[in-house]
Structure formats: structure tokens, C-alpha cells
mmCIF file of C-alpha atoms and ligand atoms in Angstrom:
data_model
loop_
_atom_site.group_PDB
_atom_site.id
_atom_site.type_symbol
_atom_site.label_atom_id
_atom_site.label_comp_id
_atom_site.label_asym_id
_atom_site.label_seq_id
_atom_site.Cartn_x
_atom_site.Cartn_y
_atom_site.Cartn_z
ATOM 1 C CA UNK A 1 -14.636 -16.822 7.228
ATOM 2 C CA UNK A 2 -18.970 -16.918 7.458
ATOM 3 C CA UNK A 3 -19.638 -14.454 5.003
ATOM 4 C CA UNK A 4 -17.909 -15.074 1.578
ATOM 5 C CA UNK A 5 -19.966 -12.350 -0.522
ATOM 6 C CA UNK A 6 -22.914 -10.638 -0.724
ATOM 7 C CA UNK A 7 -24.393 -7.825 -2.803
ATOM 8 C CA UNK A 8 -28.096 -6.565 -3.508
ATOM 9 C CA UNK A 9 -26.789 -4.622 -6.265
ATOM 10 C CA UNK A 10 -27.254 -1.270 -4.102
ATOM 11 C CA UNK A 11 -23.962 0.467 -5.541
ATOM 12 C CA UNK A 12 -26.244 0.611 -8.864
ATOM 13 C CA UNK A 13 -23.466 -1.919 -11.009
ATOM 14 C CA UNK A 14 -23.224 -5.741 -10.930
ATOM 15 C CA UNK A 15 -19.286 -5.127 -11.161
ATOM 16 C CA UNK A 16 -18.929 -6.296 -7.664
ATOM 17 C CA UNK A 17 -19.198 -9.639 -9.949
ATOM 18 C CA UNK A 18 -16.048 -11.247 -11.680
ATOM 19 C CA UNK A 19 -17.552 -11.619 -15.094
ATOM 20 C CA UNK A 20 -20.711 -9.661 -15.456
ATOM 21 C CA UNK A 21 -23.414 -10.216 -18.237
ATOM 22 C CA UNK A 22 -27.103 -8.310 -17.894
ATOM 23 C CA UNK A 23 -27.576 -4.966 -16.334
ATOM 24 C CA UNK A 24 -28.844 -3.533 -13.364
ATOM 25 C CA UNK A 25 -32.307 -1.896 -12.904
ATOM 26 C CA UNK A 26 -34.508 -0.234 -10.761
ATOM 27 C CA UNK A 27 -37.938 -1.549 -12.109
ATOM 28 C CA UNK A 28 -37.469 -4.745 -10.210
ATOM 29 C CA UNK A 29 -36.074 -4.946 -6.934
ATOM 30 C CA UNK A 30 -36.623 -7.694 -3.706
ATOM 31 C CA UNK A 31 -34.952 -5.194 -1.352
ATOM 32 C CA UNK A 32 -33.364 -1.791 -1.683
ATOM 33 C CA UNK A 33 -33.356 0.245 -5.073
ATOM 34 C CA UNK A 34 -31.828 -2.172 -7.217
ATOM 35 C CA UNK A 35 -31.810 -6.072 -8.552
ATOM 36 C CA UNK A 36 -30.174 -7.816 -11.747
ATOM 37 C CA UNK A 37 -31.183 -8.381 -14.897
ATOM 38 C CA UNK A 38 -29.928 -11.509 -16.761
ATOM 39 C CA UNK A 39 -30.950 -12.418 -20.035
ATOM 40 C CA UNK A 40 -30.514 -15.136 -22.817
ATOM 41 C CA UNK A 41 -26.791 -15.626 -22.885
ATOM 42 C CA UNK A 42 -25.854 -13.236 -20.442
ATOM 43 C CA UNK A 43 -24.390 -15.142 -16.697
ATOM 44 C CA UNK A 44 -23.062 -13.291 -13.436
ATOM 45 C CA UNK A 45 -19.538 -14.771 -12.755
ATOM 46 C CA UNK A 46 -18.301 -14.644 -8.634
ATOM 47 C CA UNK A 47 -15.397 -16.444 -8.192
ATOM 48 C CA UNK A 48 -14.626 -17.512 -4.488
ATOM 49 C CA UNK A 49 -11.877 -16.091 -2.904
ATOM 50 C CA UNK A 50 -10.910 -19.573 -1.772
ATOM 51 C CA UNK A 51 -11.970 -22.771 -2.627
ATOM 52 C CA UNK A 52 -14.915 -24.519 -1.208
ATOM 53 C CA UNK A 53 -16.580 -27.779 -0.265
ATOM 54 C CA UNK A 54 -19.385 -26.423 1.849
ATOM 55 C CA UNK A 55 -21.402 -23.589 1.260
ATOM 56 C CA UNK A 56 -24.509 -21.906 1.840
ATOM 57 C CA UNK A 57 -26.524 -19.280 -0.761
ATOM 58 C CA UNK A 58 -29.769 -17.565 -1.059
ATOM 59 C CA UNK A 59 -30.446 -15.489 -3.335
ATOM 60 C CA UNK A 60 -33.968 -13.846 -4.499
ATOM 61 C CA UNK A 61 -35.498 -14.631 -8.307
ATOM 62 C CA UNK A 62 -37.924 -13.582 -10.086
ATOM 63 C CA UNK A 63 -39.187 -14.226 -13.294
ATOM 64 C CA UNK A 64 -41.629 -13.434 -16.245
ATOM 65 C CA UNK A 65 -41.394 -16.507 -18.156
ATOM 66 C CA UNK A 66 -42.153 -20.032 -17.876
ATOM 67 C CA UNK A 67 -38.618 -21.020 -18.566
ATOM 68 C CA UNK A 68 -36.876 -24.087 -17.427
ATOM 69 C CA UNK A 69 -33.300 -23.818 -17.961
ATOM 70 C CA UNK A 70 -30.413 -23.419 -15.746
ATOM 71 C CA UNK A 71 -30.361 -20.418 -13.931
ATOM 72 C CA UNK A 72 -27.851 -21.383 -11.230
ATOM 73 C CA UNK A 73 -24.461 -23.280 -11.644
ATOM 74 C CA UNK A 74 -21.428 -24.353 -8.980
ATOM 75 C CA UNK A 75 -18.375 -25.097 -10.757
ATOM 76 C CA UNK A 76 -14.931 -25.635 -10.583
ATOM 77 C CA UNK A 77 -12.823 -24.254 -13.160
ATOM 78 C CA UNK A 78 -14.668 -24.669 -16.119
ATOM 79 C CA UNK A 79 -15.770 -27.976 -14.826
ATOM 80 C CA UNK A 80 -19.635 -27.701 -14.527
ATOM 81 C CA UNK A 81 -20.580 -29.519 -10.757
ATOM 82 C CA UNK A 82 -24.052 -28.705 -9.286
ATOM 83 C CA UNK A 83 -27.142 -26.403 -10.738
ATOM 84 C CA UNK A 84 -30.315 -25.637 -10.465
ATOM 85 C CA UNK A 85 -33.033 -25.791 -13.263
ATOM 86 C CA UNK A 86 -37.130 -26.741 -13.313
ATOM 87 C CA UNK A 87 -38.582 -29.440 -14.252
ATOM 88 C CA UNK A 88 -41.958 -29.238 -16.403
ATOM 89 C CA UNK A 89 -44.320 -28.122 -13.501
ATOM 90 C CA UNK A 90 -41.803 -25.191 -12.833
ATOM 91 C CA UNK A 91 -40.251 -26.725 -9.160
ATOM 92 C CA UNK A 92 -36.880 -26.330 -8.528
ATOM 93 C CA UNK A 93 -34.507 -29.301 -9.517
ATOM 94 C CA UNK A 94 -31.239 -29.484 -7.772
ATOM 95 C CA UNK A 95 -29.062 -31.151 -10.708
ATOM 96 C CA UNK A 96 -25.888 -32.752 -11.268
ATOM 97 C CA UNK A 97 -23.233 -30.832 -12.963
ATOM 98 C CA UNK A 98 -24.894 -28.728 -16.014
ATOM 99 C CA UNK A 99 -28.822 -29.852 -15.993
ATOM 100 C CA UNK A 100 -27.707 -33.606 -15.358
ATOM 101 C CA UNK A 101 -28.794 -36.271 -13.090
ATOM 102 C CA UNK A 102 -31.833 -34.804 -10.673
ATOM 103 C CA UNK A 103 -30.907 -35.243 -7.250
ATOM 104 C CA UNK A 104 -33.815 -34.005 -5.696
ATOM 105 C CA UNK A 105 -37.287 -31.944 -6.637
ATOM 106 C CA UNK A 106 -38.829 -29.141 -4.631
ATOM 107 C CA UNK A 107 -42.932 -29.137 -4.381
ATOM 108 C CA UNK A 108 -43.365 -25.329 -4.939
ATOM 109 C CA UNK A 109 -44.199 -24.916 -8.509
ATOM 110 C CA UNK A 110 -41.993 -21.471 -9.219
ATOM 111 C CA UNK A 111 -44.784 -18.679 -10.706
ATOM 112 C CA UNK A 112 -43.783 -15.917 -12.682
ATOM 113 C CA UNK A 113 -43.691 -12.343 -11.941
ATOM 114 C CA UNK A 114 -43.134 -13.368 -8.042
ATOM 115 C CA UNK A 115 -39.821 -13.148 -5.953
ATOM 116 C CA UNK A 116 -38.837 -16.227 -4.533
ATOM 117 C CA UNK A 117 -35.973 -16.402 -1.745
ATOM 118 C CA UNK A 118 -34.168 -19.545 -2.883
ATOM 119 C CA UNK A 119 -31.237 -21.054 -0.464
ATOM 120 C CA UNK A 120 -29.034 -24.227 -1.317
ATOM 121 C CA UNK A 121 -26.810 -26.054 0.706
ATOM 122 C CA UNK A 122 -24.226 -27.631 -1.092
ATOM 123 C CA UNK A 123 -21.617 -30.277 0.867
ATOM 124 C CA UNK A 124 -19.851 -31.537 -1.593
ATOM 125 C CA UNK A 125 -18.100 -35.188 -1.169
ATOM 126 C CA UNK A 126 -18.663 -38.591 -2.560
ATOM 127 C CA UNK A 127 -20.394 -40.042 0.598
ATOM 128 C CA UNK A 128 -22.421 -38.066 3.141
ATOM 129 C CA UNK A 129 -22.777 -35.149 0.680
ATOM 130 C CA UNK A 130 -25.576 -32.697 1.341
ATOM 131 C CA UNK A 131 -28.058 -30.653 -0.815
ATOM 132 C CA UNK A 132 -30.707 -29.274 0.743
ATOM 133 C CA UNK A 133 -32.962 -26.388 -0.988
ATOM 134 C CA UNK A 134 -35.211 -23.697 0.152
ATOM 135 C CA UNK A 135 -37.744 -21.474 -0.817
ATOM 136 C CA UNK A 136 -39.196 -18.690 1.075
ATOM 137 C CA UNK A 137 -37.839 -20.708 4.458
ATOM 138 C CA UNK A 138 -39.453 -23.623 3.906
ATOM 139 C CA UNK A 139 -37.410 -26.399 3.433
ATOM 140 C CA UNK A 140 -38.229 -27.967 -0.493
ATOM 141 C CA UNK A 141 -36.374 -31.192 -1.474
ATOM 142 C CA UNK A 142 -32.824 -33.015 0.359
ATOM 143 C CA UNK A 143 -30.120 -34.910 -1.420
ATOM 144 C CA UNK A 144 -27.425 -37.389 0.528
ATOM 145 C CA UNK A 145 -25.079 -39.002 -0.625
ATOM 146 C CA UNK A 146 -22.478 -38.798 -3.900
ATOM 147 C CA UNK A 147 -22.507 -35.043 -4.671
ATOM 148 C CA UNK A 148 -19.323 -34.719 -6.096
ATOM 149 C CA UNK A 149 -19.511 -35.942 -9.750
ATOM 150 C CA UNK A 150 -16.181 -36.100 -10.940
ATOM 151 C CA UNK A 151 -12.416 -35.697 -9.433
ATOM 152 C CA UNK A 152 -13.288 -31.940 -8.595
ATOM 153 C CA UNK A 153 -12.913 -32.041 -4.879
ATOM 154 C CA UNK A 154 -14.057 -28.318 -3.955
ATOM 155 C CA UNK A 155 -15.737 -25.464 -6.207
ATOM 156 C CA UNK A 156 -14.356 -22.246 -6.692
ATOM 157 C CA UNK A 157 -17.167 -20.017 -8.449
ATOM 158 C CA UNK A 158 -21.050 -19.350 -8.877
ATOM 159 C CA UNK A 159 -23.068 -18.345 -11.262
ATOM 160 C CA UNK A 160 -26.176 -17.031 -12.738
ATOM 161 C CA UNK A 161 -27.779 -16.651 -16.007
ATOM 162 C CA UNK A 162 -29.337 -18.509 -18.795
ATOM 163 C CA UNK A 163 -28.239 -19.599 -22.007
ATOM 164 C CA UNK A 164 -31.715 -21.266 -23.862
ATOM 165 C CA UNK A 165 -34.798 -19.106 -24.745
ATOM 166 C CA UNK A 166 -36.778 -16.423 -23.498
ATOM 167 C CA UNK A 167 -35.145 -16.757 -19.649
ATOM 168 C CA UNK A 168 -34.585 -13.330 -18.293
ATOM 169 C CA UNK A 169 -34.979 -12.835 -14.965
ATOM 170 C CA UNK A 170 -33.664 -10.968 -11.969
ATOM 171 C CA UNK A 171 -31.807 -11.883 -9.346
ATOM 172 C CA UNK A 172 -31.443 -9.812 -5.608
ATOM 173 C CA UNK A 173 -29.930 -10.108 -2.331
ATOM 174 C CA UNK A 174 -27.438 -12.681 -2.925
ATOM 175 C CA UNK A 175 -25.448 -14.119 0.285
ATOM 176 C CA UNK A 176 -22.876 -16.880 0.466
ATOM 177 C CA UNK A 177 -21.830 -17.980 3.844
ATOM 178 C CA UNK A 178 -19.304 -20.689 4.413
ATOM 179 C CA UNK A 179 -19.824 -23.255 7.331
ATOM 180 C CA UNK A 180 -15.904 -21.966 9.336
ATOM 181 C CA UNK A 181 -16.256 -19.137 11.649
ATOM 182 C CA UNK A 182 -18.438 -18.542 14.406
ATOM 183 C CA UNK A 183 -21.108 -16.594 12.993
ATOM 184 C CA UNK A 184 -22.858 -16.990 9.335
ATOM 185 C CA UNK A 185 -21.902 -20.214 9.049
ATOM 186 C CA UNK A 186 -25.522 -21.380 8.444
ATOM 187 C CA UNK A 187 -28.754 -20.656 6.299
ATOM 188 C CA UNK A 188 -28.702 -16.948 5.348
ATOM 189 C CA UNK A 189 -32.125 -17.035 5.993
ATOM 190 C CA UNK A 190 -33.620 -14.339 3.677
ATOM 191 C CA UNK A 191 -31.531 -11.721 4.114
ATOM 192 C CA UNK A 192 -31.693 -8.224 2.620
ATOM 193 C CA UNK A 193 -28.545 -6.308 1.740
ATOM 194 C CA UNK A 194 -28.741 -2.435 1.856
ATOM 195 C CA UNK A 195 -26.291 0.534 0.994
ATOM 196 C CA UNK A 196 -25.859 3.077 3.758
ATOM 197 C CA UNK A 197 -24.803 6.100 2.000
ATOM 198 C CA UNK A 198 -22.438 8.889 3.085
ATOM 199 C CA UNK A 199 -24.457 11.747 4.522
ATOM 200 C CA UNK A 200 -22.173 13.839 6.729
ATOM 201 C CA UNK A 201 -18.627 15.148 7.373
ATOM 202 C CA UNK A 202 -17.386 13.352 10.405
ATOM 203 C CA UNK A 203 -14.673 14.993 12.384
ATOM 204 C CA UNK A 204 -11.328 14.268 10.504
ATOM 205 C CA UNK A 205 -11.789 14.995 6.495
ATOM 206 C CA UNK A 206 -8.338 15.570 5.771
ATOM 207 C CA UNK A 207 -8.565 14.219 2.098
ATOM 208 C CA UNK A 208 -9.064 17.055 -0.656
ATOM 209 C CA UNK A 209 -12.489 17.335 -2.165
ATOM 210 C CA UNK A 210 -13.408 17.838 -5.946
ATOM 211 C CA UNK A 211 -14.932 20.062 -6.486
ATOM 212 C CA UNK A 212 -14.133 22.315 -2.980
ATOM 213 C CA UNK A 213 -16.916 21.912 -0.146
ATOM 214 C CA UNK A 214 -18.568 19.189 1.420
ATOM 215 C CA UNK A 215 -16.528 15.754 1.449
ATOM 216 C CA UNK A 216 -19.361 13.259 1.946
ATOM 217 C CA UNK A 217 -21.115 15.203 -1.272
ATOM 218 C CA UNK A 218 -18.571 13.961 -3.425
ATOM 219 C CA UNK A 219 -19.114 10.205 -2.746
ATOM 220 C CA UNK A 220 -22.893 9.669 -1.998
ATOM 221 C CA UNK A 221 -23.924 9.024 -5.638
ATOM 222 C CA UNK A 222 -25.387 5.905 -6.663
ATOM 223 C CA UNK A 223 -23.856 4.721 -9.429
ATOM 224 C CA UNK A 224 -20.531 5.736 -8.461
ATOM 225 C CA UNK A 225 -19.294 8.977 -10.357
ATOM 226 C CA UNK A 226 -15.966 10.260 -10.886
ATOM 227 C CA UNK A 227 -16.792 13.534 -11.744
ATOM 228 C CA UNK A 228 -16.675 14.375 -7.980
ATOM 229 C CA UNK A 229 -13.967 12.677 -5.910
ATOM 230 C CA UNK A 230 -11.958 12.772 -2.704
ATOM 231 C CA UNK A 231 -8.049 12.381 -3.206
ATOM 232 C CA UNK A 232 -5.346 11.935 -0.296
ATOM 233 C CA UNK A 233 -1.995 13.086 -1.727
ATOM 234 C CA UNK A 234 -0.038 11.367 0.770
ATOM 235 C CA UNK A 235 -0.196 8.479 3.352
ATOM 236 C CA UNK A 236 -1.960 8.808 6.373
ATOM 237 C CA UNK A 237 -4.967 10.942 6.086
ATOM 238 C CA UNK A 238 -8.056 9.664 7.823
ATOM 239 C CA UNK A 239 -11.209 10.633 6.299
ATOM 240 C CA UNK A 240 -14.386 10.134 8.489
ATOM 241 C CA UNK A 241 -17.858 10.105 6.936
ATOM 242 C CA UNK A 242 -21.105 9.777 8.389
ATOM 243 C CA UNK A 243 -23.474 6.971 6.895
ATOM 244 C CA UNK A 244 -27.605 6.476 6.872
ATOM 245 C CA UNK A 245 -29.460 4.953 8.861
ATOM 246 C CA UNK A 246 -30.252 1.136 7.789
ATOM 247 C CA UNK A 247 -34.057 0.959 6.455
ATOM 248 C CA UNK A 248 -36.764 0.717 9.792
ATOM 249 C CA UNK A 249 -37.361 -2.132 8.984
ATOM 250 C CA UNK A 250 -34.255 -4.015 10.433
ATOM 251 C CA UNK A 251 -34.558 -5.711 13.618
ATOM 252 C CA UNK A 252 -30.938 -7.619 12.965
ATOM 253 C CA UNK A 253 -27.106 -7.540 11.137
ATOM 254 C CA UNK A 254 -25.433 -10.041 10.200
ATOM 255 C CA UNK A 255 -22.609 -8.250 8.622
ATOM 256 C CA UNK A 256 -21.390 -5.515 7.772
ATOM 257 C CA UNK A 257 -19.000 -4.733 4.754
ATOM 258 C CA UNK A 258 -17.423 -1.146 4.412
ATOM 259 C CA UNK A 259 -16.969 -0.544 0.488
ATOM 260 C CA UNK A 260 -14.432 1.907 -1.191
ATOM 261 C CA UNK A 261 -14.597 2.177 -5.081
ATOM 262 C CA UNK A 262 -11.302 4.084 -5.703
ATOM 263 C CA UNK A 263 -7.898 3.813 -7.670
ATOM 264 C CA UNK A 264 -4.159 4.507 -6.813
ATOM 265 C CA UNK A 265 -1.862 6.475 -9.062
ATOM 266 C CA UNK A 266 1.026 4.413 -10.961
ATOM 267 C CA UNK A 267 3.649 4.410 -8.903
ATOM 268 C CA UNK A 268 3.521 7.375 -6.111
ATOM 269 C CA UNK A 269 2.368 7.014 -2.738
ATOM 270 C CA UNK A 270 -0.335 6.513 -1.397
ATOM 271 C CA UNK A 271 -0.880 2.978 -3.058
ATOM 272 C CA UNK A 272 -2.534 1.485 0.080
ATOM 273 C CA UNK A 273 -5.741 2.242 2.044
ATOM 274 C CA UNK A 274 -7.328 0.823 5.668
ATOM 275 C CA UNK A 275 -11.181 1.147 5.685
ATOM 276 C CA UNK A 276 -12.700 1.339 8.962
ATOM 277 C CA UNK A 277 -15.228 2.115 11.750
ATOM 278 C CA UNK A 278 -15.770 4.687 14.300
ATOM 279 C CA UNK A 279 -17.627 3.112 16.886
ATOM 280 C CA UNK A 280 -18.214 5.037 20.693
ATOM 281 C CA UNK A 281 -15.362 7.035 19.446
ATOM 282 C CA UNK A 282 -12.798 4.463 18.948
ATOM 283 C CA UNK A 283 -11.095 3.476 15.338
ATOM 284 C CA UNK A 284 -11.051 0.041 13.800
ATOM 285 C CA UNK A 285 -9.502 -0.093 11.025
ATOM 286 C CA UNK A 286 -8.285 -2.850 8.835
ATOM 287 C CA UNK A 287 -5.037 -3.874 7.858
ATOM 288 C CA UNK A 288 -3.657 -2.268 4.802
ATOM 289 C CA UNK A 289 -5.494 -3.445 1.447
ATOM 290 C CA UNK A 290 -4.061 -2.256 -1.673
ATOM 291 C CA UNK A 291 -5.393 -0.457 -4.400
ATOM 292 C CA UNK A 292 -5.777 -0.959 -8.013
ATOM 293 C CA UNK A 293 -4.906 0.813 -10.985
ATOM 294 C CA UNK A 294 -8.355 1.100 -12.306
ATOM 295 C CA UNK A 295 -10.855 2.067 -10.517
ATOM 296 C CA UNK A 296 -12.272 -0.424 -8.466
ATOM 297 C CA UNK A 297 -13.912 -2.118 -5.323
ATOM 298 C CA UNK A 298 -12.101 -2.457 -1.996
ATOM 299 C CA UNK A 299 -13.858 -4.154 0.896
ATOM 300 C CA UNK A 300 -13.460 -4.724 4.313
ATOM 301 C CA UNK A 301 -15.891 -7.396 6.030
ATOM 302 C CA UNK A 302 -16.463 -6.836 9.419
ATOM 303 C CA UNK A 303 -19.511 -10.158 10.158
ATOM 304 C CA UNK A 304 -19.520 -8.721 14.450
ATOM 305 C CA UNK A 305 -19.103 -5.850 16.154
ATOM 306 C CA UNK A 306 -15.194 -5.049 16.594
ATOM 307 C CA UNK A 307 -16.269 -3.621 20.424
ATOM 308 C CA UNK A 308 -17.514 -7.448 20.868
ATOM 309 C CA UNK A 309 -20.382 -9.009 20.085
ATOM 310 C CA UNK A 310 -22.738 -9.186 17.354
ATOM 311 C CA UNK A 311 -24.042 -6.206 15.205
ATOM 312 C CA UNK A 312 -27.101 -4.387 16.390
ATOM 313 C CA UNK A 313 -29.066 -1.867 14.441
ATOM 314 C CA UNK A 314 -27.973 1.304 16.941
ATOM 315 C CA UNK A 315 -24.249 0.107 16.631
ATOM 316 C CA UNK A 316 -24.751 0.311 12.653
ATOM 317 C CA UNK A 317 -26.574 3.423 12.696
ATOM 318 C CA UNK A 318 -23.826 5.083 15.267
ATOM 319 C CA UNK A 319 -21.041 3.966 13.405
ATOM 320 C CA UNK A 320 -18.890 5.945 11.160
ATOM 321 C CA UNK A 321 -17.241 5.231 7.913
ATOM 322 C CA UNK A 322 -13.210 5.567 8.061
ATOM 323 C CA UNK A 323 -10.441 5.544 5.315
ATOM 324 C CA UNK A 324 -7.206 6.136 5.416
ATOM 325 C CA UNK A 325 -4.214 6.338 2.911
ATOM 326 C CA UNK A 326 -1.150 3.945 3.331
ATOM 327 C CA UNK A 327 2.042 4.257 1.760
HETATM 328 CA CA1 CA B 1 -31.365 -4.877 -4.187
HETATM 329 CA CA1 CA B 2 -18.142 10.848 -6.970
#
């Protein structure tokens, strides 16, 4: 797989989250327009779409309080297996299961009112286990050994938040990559997730727009809106949109993930939908994916380039956004 999930909360909602507590704002961001906000008693839920026993995360935080409680937890089930708190100097403390056992320290004490780009590595097994965490790059504190504290023998879900005291914080850019696949099967490395917008009509918009006019109008808004909408009646019509540029900034991709928030009708046709690229003029498009009822996210993870190769900014900023209905 490589790239298990990421968001930077760039679609203006933390529902790309399983269980979602906190909002989403605009005053505090690491990258892009958007970051978290979790606060006493409120925790992000992402449940894996497999299980795992290796994994790598970063993810950016940033606080205004001197708080020390969990902020981070691995579980399985509702079986509590690895987090990460601070011990009384504010450093990072990898931990077993909820705040347990300290398996290792990091040196940077965490200030507040300062993004930090924390990554763990977490190999979980009951000899030659691995935790290794960073901040900022710089490699902070290393476990080996047990790391897998009870008869859990993989984790299936992450999460963020805080349940003691004044703890709100934000949280930005988070990546997971898992260790199969040949790319992003390592340290994330501080990446930044963006959200290329639709910003043109491509040359097949054979969808029906609400209200009448431009297509890519209808689906550019950040938070998503359903007050304007495209709608394919039937199966098989291929709607091409034209997307932003990434920010100038980028020099590299690591992945890209084309993103559909949409519903199907009860019962008719079309209850399906491929999502796609248009690259040098050639279509890659997914198998189908099916819909749901409610309105909702559909993805399609493409971590290299389907003409071969890895991503490069001018193949990202060429390519075209494609859907198409399915029966
Ligand atoms: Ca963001
Ligand atoms: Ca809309």
C-alpha cells in the first residue's frame, strides 16, 4: 500500500476522520488554509483500512498550553497499545498503551504556540519491536524491544485528542505510510498536504450542472456545498475538470489522492463512480468504487505517476481531474 491516509484538513471538515471531535479552523494552520482543533474531551478517530504492525506517521502540533496529557494513541479495538504524552519538562514520551510504561524520552522540550512536525515509527512485536520518534527531522528518542503489550498482535486505528485539562491544540498535515509497497514506505518526512481545486471545464463535461453554466463552478467551494452540484443521470458520463496549480513552493509529490464528496440515489443507476486522471491526453481511471447514500468521501490514491514513474510537480499541475458514472 505506502500511503494509508493523509489529510491537512484542506476540504475545510475533519470528516475525512471516522469519529470526529473538535472543529476545523483557519486561524491556525502548518500548511494550506486549514488545521484541527481538538479540545478537552474531544479525539479524531481514523480507523485503518487494514490492520497494521508497522507504520509510519507525522503529523504537525501545536499548542498554547503547557499540557501533558495524551495527545496521540495507537490502538486496537478499544484496546489502548502505544501513545504519546510529555513528561514534566514538556519532551515527548513515547508510552505504553494509555500514558503507561515510558519507553523512551525525546530531548526537545515541546514550547507552546510553535508547530512541531512530530513522526513515530511504530513496529509492533514482542522482540525486535521499534519506536523511533521525530521532531522537526531530527531524530528524538528510540525504543527496541517488547512493544506489543498485550495479545493485540496488530493495531487498527489512530487517534488524537485529549481528555484532562486545558489541552487544546491543533493538529495539521497528517500522513501514515505503511512499510509494503515500493514507494512511501518510510519517514514521511514533513510533508505538506494541499487541495488543488477545480478551476476549469476540461473537454468532456457531460454531467448536468446546478445551477446551468460553468461545471467546475459548482464544485470549487471549500467547505463542500450542496447548493451547487453536478449530477450524471445515467452511467457513463465522463466529466473532466481542470485543477490548480500545487503551491510554488513544491519541489516534490509523493502522492496524489483524487477526492469526490458525492452521494448515489437509492436504488437507480448510476450507483458507481471511477475517479481519474488525464495525463498527456490519456485516461486513468480507477476501478469502479461505489457510492454512498449520504453524502460522502470517495478516494482514489494514486502514490506514482500511472505513465510510470514518480510524481513530479509539471505532471500534477498538467493533470486533469476525471469522474465518471458506473452502473
Ligand atoms: Ca492544513
Ligand atoms: Ca457545490
Amino acid at each position: 500500500m505506502g500511503l494509508v491516509f493523509m489529510s491537512g484538513f484542506e476540504w475545510g471538515t475533519n470528516r475525512e476522520f471516522d469519529q470526529v471531535g473538535g472543529s476545523v479552523v483557519t486561524s491556525q494552520k502548518r500548511s494550506g488554509n486549514y488545521s484541527a482543533d481538538i479540545g478537552n474531551g474531544q479525539w479524531l478517530h481514523k480507523v485503518l483500512p487494514q490492520p497494521l504492525t508497522e507504520v509510519y506517521i507525522q503529523f504537525a502540533y501545536r499548542t498554547g498550553w503547557g499540557s501533558t496529557a495524551v495527545f496521540f494513541v495507537i490502538s486496537k479495538g478499544g484496546t489502548d497499545l502505544v501513545s504519546i504524552s510529555k513528561d514534566g519538562n514538556y519532551r515527548l514520551q513515547v508510552c505504553s498503551g494509555y500514558g503507561g510504561t515510558v519507553y523512551c524520552t525525546g530531548v526537545t522540550p515541546i514550547q507552546q504556540n510553535v508547530w512541531y512536525l512530530i513522526e513515530l515509527h511504530f513496529k509492533m512485536a514482542d522482540a525486535g519491536g521499534i519506536i523511533e520518534l521525530r521532531v522537526d527531522g531530527n531524530l528524538e528518542a528510540t525504543f527496541s524491544g517488547d512493544t506489543k503489550p498485550g495479545a493485540d498482535a496488530s493495531f487498527d486505528k489512530l487517534r488524537w485528542g485529549a481528555t484532562t485539562g486545558a489541552t487544546s491544540f491543533n493538529l495539521d498535515d497528517v500522513v501514515v505510510f505503511d512499510t509494503a509497497g515500493e514507494v512511501n514506505n518510510g519517514w514521511p518526512g514533513g510533508l505538506k498536504v494541499v487541495l488543488l481545486k477545480p478551476n476549469a471545464d476540461g473537454g468532456s463535461v457531460q454531467w448536468e450542472p446546478t445551477p446551468t453554466g460553468s461545471h467546475f463552478a459548482c464544485v470549487d467551494e471549500v467547505p463542500v456545498s450542496a447548493t451547487d452540484y453536478l449530477k450524471a443521470g445515467t452511467a457513463d458520463l465522463l466529466e473532466v475538470l481542470g485543477l490548480e496549480d500545487l503551491p510554488a513552493e513544491a519541489q516534490s509529490v509523493k502522492a496524489v489522492r483524487l477526492d469526490f464528496w458525492g452521494l448515489k440515489g437509492s436504488i437507480q443507476p448510476p450507483q458507481n463512480l471511477q475517479l481519474g486522471g488525464r495525463i498527456g491526453g490519456n485516461d486513468y481511471l480507477s476501478a469502479d468504487k461505489a457510492l454512498p447514500l449520504a453524502q460522502g468521501l470517495v478516494s482514489h490514491a494514486l502514490e506514482q505517476n500511472p505513465v510510470g514513474g514518480n510524481w513530479s510537480v509539471s505532471a500534477v499541475n498538467g493533470m486533469e481531474f476525471l469522474a465518471k458514472s458506473r452502473t
